[in-house]
Amino acid sequence: MGRIEDKFQNLKTNGRKAFIAYIMAGDPDFGTTEKLVLELEKQGVDLIELGVPFSDPLADGPTIQAAGQRALASGTTLSGILDLVYKVRNKVQIPIILMSYFNPIYHYGVSDFLHDAKLKGVDGLIIPDLALEESKETVDLAEKNGIDLIFLIAPTSSLERIKKISDISSGFIYYVSLTGVTGVRESLVKEVGQFVNKIKKFTKKPVCVGFGVSTKEQVKELLKYSDGVIVGSAIVKKVEEGRDEKDIVKKTSEFVKALVSSAREK
Amino acid sequence: MTLPDNKGHFGEFGGKFMPETLMTAIEELQKAYDKIKKDKTFLSEFDYYLKQYAGRPTPLYFAKRLTEKLGGAQIYLKREDLLHTGAHKINNTLGQILLAKRMKKPRIIAETGAGQHGVATATVCAMFGLECVVYMGEEDVRRQSLNVFKMKLLGAKICEVRSGTKTLKDAMNEAIRDWVTNVKNTYYLIGSAAGPHPYPMMVRDFQSVIGKEVKKQSLQEKGKLPDYLIACVGGGSNAIGLFYPFYKTKTKFIGVEAGGEGLNSGKHAASICAGSVGILHGSKSFILQDKDGQILPTHSISAGLDYPGVGPEHSFYKDTRRAEYVSVTDQEAFDAFKLLCEIEGIIPAMESSHAVAYAVKLAPKLKKKEVIVVNLSGRGDKDIGIVQDYMKMITPIKK
């Protein structure tokens, strides 16, 4: 059993839901990212998503676009991120998921990448622009290498697509709460609960909800229907606001702590 | 064998690499297009607008003085520059707007580099009374100000894109972000033979009117098909529109990419000549990328060619050696631009000047009985400012 599956089993046994935090790897540098991973685990985050910066992040809003630019400016590469994961893997138990657009992975070589990622301690992978239709080879290779390939389902997904994606998604299913790019939204779409139930008719895999989530209230609300919630841009914003490494870790930590406690409330 | 296959693959190229939010819309588009593709009412309506609104067929003009000057093969110019809005882009926008109307999408978005596709989209939206939003890089807004003004006159909203390199690639990113957000009521009218399936196929089909006419005109005028077809390639829509109807013939295809300041300078936009296979904007194709798979900034004197990718069918033609791809520099394109002005009285678009520039190199090496058709994809009014700037820049060096 992989770390992700293990984690969800564990949460279930304890009657809890997952709080998943996204940060951009290398934003503003690897040293900060390393400290943040340790701190996020300490604050009770259940899974960590590390963003891989890409020059053309077409599913991302301004906050994550800017974070990606900062990470690229500090020389962040995919292989550098694998080394970082290797470095922190001995210090944390938390499942680590990479979120990357397909081109950096394709350019690295899908097979080599999955092999190396496993070796360095990566548990899961999200590729937002790898559509179901083009995914077969990657799905097979991920399975072979023991890496969970997590797929996204959107509010626009047809029943047929929901069924197929639920089948191949591994680790959990990422439900995109809204039609749009990543980024903080004041209010969430009302039908999220209904939609998650629709997905759950096809699968027993955990369904986690992300995109647009930033407040304690939203976290609490979404966990009513789902198995986990993903917060990205709102955390990345704290990294952006920090003056230096220490300040970034402090601001992020405080913010995440509040969200985690909201996720733990019964 | 018909290409692409039903999943949108041209050999290993093409496909659909897009966020899940858009996949259902892409499926719907594919279904809608499959339906109208052979629909007689649709095709006759399309044909009507191509003739009565855009001004087709365009002439296949024998460039006598250019031919004499070069002393080799006979050079014919396919005059897409004479179309309404001044470039071949109108062919595709007419086809897609008729499709968007059938799909009952009230809001149209588009990306544009040189502004020709933006103007063509704004034009058809004005004609059919649809809302139009055009994404254009800040850098291109500056260098193609005439087209920006035209689009505004036509009632389009221009969204200046300030992310990344502030050119066509970033305009396309931003248009896709808009589409992800407004997918329910919005039709994304892509102007290039790029993007996820079915766009490369659909744009090719709508632009194929160029090649079909050339075929007919060449047979009428010369009693044979041309020996060479030459067209500039950015995303590659005018080139594929010219080439595709000749796919099964012996006519040779040459795609001319933007060599900028030379392929060794790193300042160019020659995705096929100098790139490698990758995934950008929804399809697998040749792209310009660094060793980590990040997309590289590009450069070209021509905004319409200033793009780090190329339509997947061109990658397939390259891979199977059906077409040859070459590049010409900014300077060579500029010289060809001036030459065509001076001896043929035609002001070509800077994009099309790349194709002319390669014809200038090739023609003298060929026999006099051989025939070259150059796709003059657009006219150069929009480039006058760039040409003035470029002349100021190079004059002191030449002296």
XYZ file of C-alpha atoms in Angstrom:
665
model
C 0.000 0.000 0.000
C 1.365 3.419 -0.955
C 1.605 6.371 1.390
C -1.461 8.057 -0.108
C -3.757 5.074 0.255
C -2.327 4.475 3.708
C -3.074 8.045 4.684
C -6.704 7.920 3.577
C -7.197 4.580 5.366
C -5.767 6.068 8.484
C -7.923 9.180 8.283
C -10.991 7.026 7.757
C -10.203 4.872 10.774
C -9.930 8.018 12.854
C -13.066 9.524 11.382
C -11.179 12.402 9.813
C -10.908 14.109 6.443
C -7.795 15.142 4.522
C -6.390 18.626 4.438
C -4.099 18.993 1.421
C -1.772 21.965 0.980
C -0.276 23.110 -2.303
C 2.923 25.110 -2.534
C 5.074 25.883 -5.548
C 8.424 24.112 -5.372
C 11.321 26.554 -5.511
C 9.173 29.580 -4.646
C 11.143 31.633 -3.883
C 13.910 29.008 -3.467
C 14.454 25.354 -2.504
C 15.620 26.207 1.012
C 12.252 27.800 1.799
C 10.317 24.970 0.179
C 12.148 22.429 2.321
C 11.355 24.341 5.522
C 7.744 24.738 4.433
C 7.297 21.006 3.853
C 8.577 20.252 7.372
C 6.411 22.990 8.857
C 3.259 21.958 6.982
C 3.592 18.410 8.272
C 4.122 19.751 11.773
C 0.927 21.795 11.495
C -1.083 18.690 10.687
C -1.382 18.904 6.925
C -2.211 15.413 5.624
C -0.810 15.505 2.097
C 1.427 17.965 0.291
C 1.192 18.955 -3.333
C 4.373 20.433 -4.741
C 3.833 22.511 -7.836
C 6.343 22.143 -10.666
C 6.780 25.523 -12.349
C 6.030 25.760 -16.072
C 6.501 28.648 -18.468
C 2.925 28.316 -19.780
C 0.583 27.288 -16.963
C -2.729 27.519 -18.784
C -4.916 26.150 -15.976
C -3.579 28.568 -13.384
C -4.704 31.969 -12.231
C -2.416 34.949 -11.531
C -1.248 33.842 -8.038
C 0.175 30.492 -9.106
C 1.428 31.935 -12.398
C 3.484 34.443 -10.413
C 4.736 31.742 -8.039
C 5.847 29.691 -11.040
C 7.725 32.680 -12.414
C 9.504 33.166 -9.080
C 10.411 29.491 -8.973
C 11.740 29.513 -12.522
C 13.715 32.671 -11.767
C 15.422 30.853 -8.888
C 16.475 28.092 -11.288
C 13.915 25.444 -10.329
C 13.848 22.362 -12.559
C 11.972 19.085 -12.438
C 15.101 17.111 -11.578
C 15.942 19.680 -8.897
C 12.509 19.090 -7.386
C 13.092 15.326 -7.329
C 16.333 15.936 -5.433
C 14.480 18.154 -2.998
C 11.892 15.439 -2.383
C 14.699 12.960 -1.761
C 16.235 15.333 0.752
C 13.031 15.858 2.753
C 11.794 12.288 2.411
C 13.940 11.166 5.354
C 12.577 13.925 7.537
C 8.826 13.659 6.855
C 6.278 10.872 6.560
C 3.688 12.951 4.724
C 2.675 11.813 1.216
C 4.169 14.092 -1.421
C 2.386 14.678 -4.715
C 3.865 16.595 -7.624
C 1.592 18.723 -9.774
C 3.133 19.366 -13.154
C 2.050 20.246 -16.654
C 2.833 17.459 -19.057
C 5.628 18.994 -21.124
C 8.389 19.025 -18.468
C 7.599 15.364 -17.725
C 7.401 14.417 -21.393
C 10.697 16.168 -22.029
C 12.341 14.347 -19.100
C 10.943 11.118 -20.526
C 7.767 9.729 -18.948
C 9.253 6.347 -18.090
C 12.519 7.732 -16.702
C 10.661 10.358 -14.771
C 8.298 7.934 -13.058
C 11.193 5.646 -12.230
C 13.257 8.485 -10.742
C 10.274 10.021 -8.959
C 9.574 6.735 -7.180
C 13.219 6.381 -6.253
C 13.294 9.866 -4.753
C 10.171 9.350 -2.690
C 7.371 10.941 -4.706
C 4.012 9.283 -3.962
C 1.633 10.762 -6.476
C 1.373 12.871 -9.575
C -1.220 15.290 -10.935
C -0.929 16.405 -14.568
C -3.683 18.948 -15.285
C -3.268 18.938 -19.063
C -2.965 15.189 -19.472
C -6.467 14.379 -20.617
C -7.939 10.906 -20.225
C -7.638 10.363 -23.983
C -3.865 10.774 -23.999
C -3.110 9.127 -20.688
C -2.832 5.394 -21.327
C 0.929 5.121 -21.528
C 1.452 7.307 -18.477
C -1.216 5.457 -16.488
C 0.454 2.118 -17.227
C 3.929 3.380 -16.400
C 2.754 5.039 -13.188
C 1.147 1.811 -12.070
C 4.267 -0.133 -12.918
C 6.401 2.246 -10.889
C 4.021 2.416 -7.945
C 3.141 6.093 -8.294
C -0.457 7.223 -7.903
C -1.647 9.159 -10.935
C -4.407 11.435 -9.696
C -6.905 12.679 -12.288
C -9.151 15.706 -12.201
C -12.896 15.753 -12.724
C -14.572 19.070 -13.541
C -18.135 20.377 -13.212
C -18.329 20.105 -17.001
C -17.327 16.419 -17.093
C -19.981 14.176 -18.636
C -21.189 11.059 -16.816
C -19.255 8.916 -19.234
C -16.049 10.809 -18.487
C -16.679 10.709 -14.725
C -16.984 6.961 -14.912
C -13.816 6.474 -16.974
C -11.746 8.912 -14.928
C -12.911 7.404 -11.634
C -11.736 4.055 -12.949
C -8.201 5.096 -13.818
C -7.517 7.718 -11.144
C -5.301 6.331 -8.440
C -4.780 7.569 -4.855
C -7.774 9.863 -4.914
C -9.939 11.819 -7.327
C -9.428 15.555 -7.587
C -12.724 17.336 -8.101
C -12.321 20.825 -9.526
C -14.932 22.860 -7.673
C -15.538 25.403 -10.419
C -15.168 26.073 -14.130
C -12.133 28.283 -14.212
C -8.469 28.582 -13.389
C -6.872 28.198 -9.951
C -7.256 31.101 -7.548
C -9.115 32.392 -4.539
C -12.897 32.906 -4.936
C -15.208 34.609 -2.481
C -17.961 32.096 -2.774
C -18.019 28.518 -3.943
C -20.368 26.906 -6.364
C -23.422 25.523 -4.564
C -23.636 22.256 -6.451
C -20.298 20.860 -5.247
C -21.979 18.429 -2.833
C -24.313 17.090 -5.492
C -21.460 16.622 -7.901
C -19.250 14.813 -5.403
C -22.132 12.440 -4.714
C -22.420 11.823 -8.437
C -18.749 10.811 -8.540
C -19.139 8.631 -5.467
C -21.762 6.561 -7.249
C -19.021 5.312 -9.544
C -16.185 4.783 -7.117
C -15.095 4.048 -3.576
C -11.903 6.068 -4.051
C -11.565 9.211 -1.953
C -12.806 12.397 -3.632
C -11.014 15.633 -2.687
C -12.111 19.103 -3.727
C -9.834 21.924 -4.849
C -9.755 25.240 -6.806
C -10.990 28.469 -5.232
C -10.785 27.286 -1.622
C -9.236 29.756 0.806
C -11.231 30.207 4.046
C -11.928 28.168 7.164
C -15.641 28.292 6.369
C -15.119 26.954 2.863
C -12.897 24.154 4.166
C -15.505 23.137 6.705
C -18.341 23.303 4.223
C -16.560 21.254 1.555
C -15.499 18.549 3.984
C -19.157 17.847 4.637
C -19.410 16.252 1.209
C -15.865 15.199 0.376
C -12.950 13.186 1.703
C -10.507 16.029 1.550
C -9.942 19.597 0.561
C -7.050 21.175 -1.340
C -5.904 24.739 -0.695
C -3.406 26.237 -3.138
C -3.456 29.881 -4.186
C -4.375 31.169 -0.703
C -1.274 29.480 0.767
C 0.920 30.546 -2.139
C -0.248 34.106 -1.467
C 1.222 33.858 2.047
C 4.519 32.726 0.575
C 4.385 35.714 -1.751
C 3.717 38.123 1.111
C 6.565 36.875 3.325
C 9.539 39.202 3.597
C 12.191 36.518 4.024
C 12.432 32.801 4.650
C 11.588 33.045 8.327
C 8.651 35.352 7.698
C 7.337 33.167 4.872
C 7.398 30.069 7.071
C 5.735 31.951 9.934
C 2.960 33.499 7.833
C 2.252 30.267 5.968
C 2.322 28.221 9.130
C -0.162 30.458 10.962
C -2.520 30.504 8.012
C -2.411 26.753 7.488
C -2.771 26.044 11.191
C -6.129 27.813 11.250
C -7.351 25.931 8.174
C -6.235 22.595 9.590
C -8.056 23.198 12.852
C -11.168 24.075 10.904
C -10.796 20.801 9.001
C -10.513 18.916 12.295
C -13.665 20.418 13.838
C -16.505 17.986 14.029
C -5.336 6.729 -44.932
C -7.097 9.846 -43.758
C -5.445 12.102 -41.238
C -5.827 12.748 -38.433
C -7.192 9.514 -36.922
C -10.386 9.775 -34.879
C -8.402 10.803 -31.794
C -6.739 13.654 -33.643
C -3.345 12.078 -34.186
C -1.165 12.752 -37.188
C 1.271 9.905 -36.647
C 2.701 10.549 -33.202
C 1.674 14.224 -33.296
C -1.493 16.107 -32.387
C -4.006 14.773 -29.875
C -5.856 16.531 -27.086
C -3.799 17.694 -24.105
C -6.155 19.968 -22.233
C -7.544 20.511 -18.735
C -10.529 18.282 -17.963
C -12.821 21.318 -17.671
C -12.543 21.812 -21.432
C -12.705 18.221 -22.560
C -16.475 17.966 -22.798
C -16.574 21.204 -24.801
C -13.888 19.827 -27.091
C -15.896 16.632 -27.543
C -18.987 18.680 -28.381
C -17.020 20.738 -30.873
C -15.721 17.612 -32.502
C -19.220 16.183 -32.802
C -20.603 19.441 -34.169
C -17.807 19.675 -36.700
C -18.192 16.056 -37.800
C -21.844 16.802 -38.424
C -21.430 19.952 -40.533
C -18.336 18.791 -42.388
C -20.387 16.966 -44.980
C -23.592 18.934 -44.554
C -24.589 20.444 -47.895
C -26.412 23.409 -46.388
C -23.400 24.306 -44.255
C -20.941 23.901 -47.094
C -22.972 25.996 -49.495
C -23.385 28.698 -46.872
C -19.629 28.659 -46.234
C -19.006 28.820 -49.941
C -21.403 31.728 -50.308
C -19.599 33.831 -47.716
C -16.188 32.937 -49.109
C -17.303 34.221 -52.499
C -19.605 37.121 -51.732
C -18.103 38.419 -48.512
C -14.426 37.472 -48.544
C -13.900 37.816 -52.306
C -12.881 34.324 -53.399
C -11.486 32.914 -55.571
C -8.249 34.839 -55.255
C -6.038 35.167 -58.344
C -3.017 33.026 -59.081
C -0.804 35.778 -60.413
C 2.265 35.212 -62.561
C 5.013 37.386 -61.113
C 6.678 38.077 -64.440
C 9.255 40.639 -63.413
C 10.242 38.713 -60.301
C 10.634 35.575 -62.418
C 12.740 37.400 -64.997
C 14.924 38.966 -62.362
C 15.651 35.640 -60.707
C 16.135 33.907 -64.045
C 14.917 30.465 -63.034
C 11.597 28.844 -62.246
C 8.330 30.635 -62.956
C 6.948 32.234 -59.827
C 3.230 32.494 -59.229
C 1.713 34.285 -56.280
C -1.498 33.042 -54.682
C -3.080 36.359 -53.806
C -4.657 35.742 -50.403
C -3.614 39.306 -49.615
C -6.510 40.487 -51.785
C -9.137 38.957 -49.512
C -11.405 40.984 -47.296
C -9.455 41.887 -44.127
C -6.217 41.406 -46.035
C -5.172 37.870 -45.270
C -6.098 34.195 -45.529
C -7.329 34.251 -41.922
C -10.852 35.171 -43.034
C -11.331 31.725 -44.665
C -11.117 29.961 -41.332
C -13.020 32.544 -39.294
C -15.960 32.330 -41.693
C -16.042 28.563 -41.363
C -15.772 28.582 -37.592
C -18.228 31.399 -37.013
C -20.869 29.472 -38.971
C -20.120 26.503 -36.743
C -20.266 28.611 -33.564
C -23.653 29.909 -34.674
C -24.940 26.384 -35.163
C -23.616 25.494 -31.711
C -25.525 28.519 -30.346
C -22.513 30.053 -28.610
C -23.121 33.794 -28.220
C -19.612 34.756 -27.139
C -16.504 34.366 -29.293
C -12.918 34.554 -28.076
C -9.740 34.487 -30.123
C -5.998 34.904 -29.795
C -3.988 36.928 -32.248
C -0.356 37.639 -32.989
C -0.047 39.979 -35.948
C -3.678 40.891 -35.501
C -4.824 39.423 -38.806
C -6.735 36.624 -37.144
C -8.068 39.077 -34.563
C -9.322 41.400 -37.290
C -10.825 38.489 -39.214
C -12.602 37.263 -36.079
C -13.835 40.734 -35.140
C -15.092 41.106 -38.704
C -17.191 37.957 -38.786
C -18.492 38.662 -35.264
C -19.602 42.108 -36.401
C -21.307 40.607 -39.417
C -23.190 38.036 -37.357
C -23.765 40.221 -34.305
C -21.792 38.135 -31.812
C -19.767 39.309 -28.833
C -16.041 39.229 -29.573
C -13.065 39.247 -27.199
C -9.550 39.140 -28.640
C -6.452 38.289 -26.615
C -3.272 39.913 -27.851
C 0.183 40.194 -26.304
C 1.227 43.652 -25.152
C 4.284 43.500 -27.392
C 2.086 42.722 -30.420
C -0.432 45.441 -29.508
C 2.468 47.861 -29.731
C 3.896 46.636 -33.024
C 0.542 46.001 -34.744
C -1.337 49.094 -33.614
C -3.201 49.492 -36.911
C -4.854 46.109 -36.487
C -5.686 46.888 -32.860
C -7.531 49.987 -33.985
C -9.347 48.055 -36.689
C -10.535 45.446 -34.189
C -11.851 48.167 -31.916
C -13.710 49.772 -34.815
C -15.264 46.406 -35.512
C -16.591 46.292 -31.991
C -14.218 43.754 -30.453
C -12.886 44.001 -26.943
C -9.099 43.748 -26.855
C -7.491 42.106 -23.830
C -3.826 43.005 -23.639
C -1.797 40.125 -22.276
C 1.136 41.052 -20.066
C 2.244 37.609 -18.931
C 5.272 35.712 -20.232
C 6.793 37.041 -23.439
C 3.713 39.195 -24.131
C 3.261 37.708 -27.620
C 1.084 35.122 -29.396
C 1.942 32.214 -27.090
C 0.806 34.161 -24.047
C -2.296 35.438 -25.828
C -3.189 31.802 -26.451
C -2.600 30.886 -22.778
C -4.897 33.686 -21.718
C -7.560 32.776 -24.278
C -7.516 29.199 -22.961
C -7.901 30.510 -19.383
C -10.907 32.524 -20.526
C -12.334 29.462 -22.238
C -11.862 27.333 -19.092
C -13.774 29.973 -17.157
C -16.569 30.699 -19.633
C -16.777 27.404 -21.458
C -20.556 27.163 -21.232
C -21.369 30.143 -23.460
C -18.063 30.696 -25.227
C -16.678 29.481 -28.515
C -12.888 29.602 -28.845
C -12.073 30.512 -32.430
C -8.474 29.392 -32.907
C -6.765 30.971 -35.903
C -3.878 28.612 -36.340
C -3.743 24.969 -37.384
C -2.669 24.280 -33.801
C -4.383 23.565 -30.479
C -6.154 20.379 -29.411
C -8.038 18.156 -31.845
C -10.278 18.967 -33.737
C -8.799 22.448 -34.289
C -5.779 21.499 -36.435
C -8.011 19.425 -38.709
C -10.835 21.941 -38.789
C -8.608 24.941 -39.520
C -6.852 22.937 -42.221
C -10.155 21.987 -43.823
C -11.424 25.576 -43.840
C -8.108 26.841 -45.233
C -7.907 24.095 -47.855
C -9.873 26.304 -50.211
C -6.490 27.922 -50.949
C -4.889 24.722 -52.232
C -8.024 23.575 -54.034
C -8.136 26.818 -56.009
C -4.425 26.660 -56.804
C -4.861 23.145 -58.132
C -7.635 24.203 -60.452
C -5.957 27.451 -61.506
C -2.639 25.789 -62.180
C -4.240 23.111 -64.332
C -6.137 25.765 -66.265
C -3.197 28.087 -66.751
C -0.251 25.691 -67.027
C -1.942 22.410 -67.831
C -0.106 20.844 -64.892
C 0.259 21.045 -61.155
C 2.971 23.279 -59.690
C 6.356 21.723 -58.959
C 6.772 23.586 -55.687
C 4.481 25.147 -53.119
C 6.062 27.613 -50.733
C 4.377 29.114 -47.688
C 5.449 30.686 -44.413
C 4.895 28.672 -41.251
C 4.200 30.094 -37.809
C 1.379 27.955 -36.501
C 1.044 26.980 -40.131
C -2.554 27.590 -41.214
C -1.892 29.200 -44.595
C 0.736 26.585 -45.409
C -1.416 23.602 -44.522
C -4.344 25.133 -46.428
C -2.149 25.342 -49.512
C -0.387 21.985 -49.083
C -3.146 19.644 -47.982
C -5.099 19.339 -51.268
C -1.792 18.376 -52.936
C -0.952 15.729 -50.330
C -1.282 12.820 -52.732
C 0.402 14.547 -55.673
C 4.086 14.842 -56.554
C 4.187 18.593 -55.882
C 6.936 19.472 -53.408
C 6.072 21.404 -50.237
C 8.353 23.919 -48.594
C 7.405 25.535 -45.293
C 9.400 28.634 -44.379
C 9.920 29.379 -40.714
C 11.012 32.599 -39.071
C 14.795 32.477 -38.706
C 14.876 35.817 -36.876
C 18.488 36.815 -36.351
C 19.680 33.366 -37.400
C 19.160 29.899 -35.936
C 22.443 30.094 -34.023
C 21.535 33.405 -32.407
C 18.799 31.815 -30.304
C 16.581 34.689 -31.489
C 14.191 33.023 -33.880
C 10.870 31.185 -34.063
C 11.821 28.141 -36.134
C 10.064 25.375 -34.179
C 10.556 22.636 -36.761
C 14.050 23.568 -37.952
C 15.457 24.112 -34.472
C 12.982 22.597 -31.994
C 12.147 19.225 -30.510
C 8.960 17.293 -29.834
C 6.844 18.443 -26.913
C 3.384 19.444 -25.789
C 2.130 22.997 -26.021
C -1.394 24.405 -26.234
C -3.119 21.075 -26.464
C -1.130 19.099 -28.981
C 2.099 17.239 -29.442
C 4.310 18.841 -32.033
C 7.708 20.433 -32.572
C 8.236 23.219 -30.076
C 11.055 25.461 -28.927
C 11.992 24.437 -25.406
C 14.983 24.429 -23.108
C 16.648 21.383 -21.550
C 14.027 21.308 -18.789
C 11.003 21.412 -21.073
C 10.239 25.082 -20.467
C 8.993 26.945 -23.526
C 11.598 29.334 -24.923
C 11.011 32.967 -25.817
C 10.948 33.533 -29.565
C 11.828 36.341 -31.906
C 10.725 37.319 -35.369
C 10.332 40.555 -37.269
C 6.894 39.177 -38.060
C 4.415 39.019 -35.186
C 2.386 36.331 -36.956
C 5.304 33.900 -36.989
C 6.558 34.743 -33.499
C 5.360 31.526 -31.866
C 7.303 28.647 -30.263
C 5.108 25.866 -31.657
C 3.662 24.672 -34.945
C 0.557 22.801 -36.031
C 0.890 19.019 -35.545
C 0.247 18.176 -39.190
C 3.393 20.071 -40.159
C 5.363 18.031 -37.634
C 3.937 14.952 -39.281
C 4.882 16.221 -42.762
C 8.384 16.894 -41.468
C 8.655 13.509 -39.797
C 7.486 11.637 -42.900
C 9.475 13.951 -45.195
C 6.394 14.928 -47.147
C 7.432 18.553 -46.756
C 10.723 20.318 -46.329
C 11.065 23.038 -43.725
C 13.576 25.838 -43.982
C 14.065 29.196 -42.324
C 14.872 32.687 -43.538
C 16.151 35.549 -41.422
C 14.500 38.859 -40.599
C 16.886 40.532 -43.022
C 16.087 38.138 -45.863
C 12.356 38.582 -45.274
C 12.811 42.331 -45.231
C 14.771 42.273 -48.497
C 12.054 40.156 -50.116
C 9.432 42.561 -48.823
C 11.207 45.464 -50.518
C 11.826 43.527 -53.695
C 8.170 42.622 -54.111
C 7.142 46.235 -53.492
C 9.620 47.530 -56.025
C 9.243 45.142 -58.929
C 5.731 43.754 -58.600
C 3.905 46.650 -56.964
C 2.690 44.393 -54.182
C 3.222 45.161 -50.501
C 3.291 41.753 -48.792
C 2.800 41.002 -45.125
C 6.055 40.430 -43.282
C 4.912 36.837 -42.666
C 4.383 36.179 -46.377
C 7.685 37.923 -47.141
C 9.381 34.920 -45.549
C 7.879 32.676 -48.212
C 8.858 35.132 -50.959
C 12.400 35.257 -49.549
C 12.799 31.525 -49.899
C 11.408 31.597 -53.431
C 14.061 34.193 -54.242
C 16.720 31.734 -53.082
C 15.229 28.688 -54.764
C 14.022 29.949 -58.141
C 17.444 30.603 -59.720
C 18.457 27.007 -58.979
C 15.505 25.589 -60.890
C 14.725 25.115 -64.555
C 12.687 27.727 -66.395
C 9.860 25.323 -67.068
C 9.399 24.589 -63.379
C 6.618 26.328 -61.511
C 6.690 27.659 -57.974
C 3.535 28.844 -56.229
C 4.175 31.155 -53.299
C 1.321 31.735 -50.910
C 1.060 35.466 -50.466
C -0.945 34.940 -47.299
C -1.495 38.573 -46.401
C -0.891 42.150 -47.329
C 1.632 44.380 -45.651
C -0.222 47.562 -44.638
C -0.094 46.463 -41.014
C 3.682 46.147 -41.185
C 4.554 49.612 -42.455
C 5.536 50.804 -38.982
C 7.765 47.792 -38.419
C 9.400 48.299 -41.777
C 10.096 51.947 -40.989
C 11.640 50.998 -37.651
C 13.684 48.246 -39.236
C 15.016 50.562 -41.949
C 16.085 53.090 -39.348
C 17.824 50.330 -37.439
C 19.761 48.837 -40.341
C 20.634 51.961 -42.358
C 23.620 53.088 -40.268
C 25.070 49.570 -40.349
C 24.797 49.313 -44.127
C 26.477 52.631 -44.794
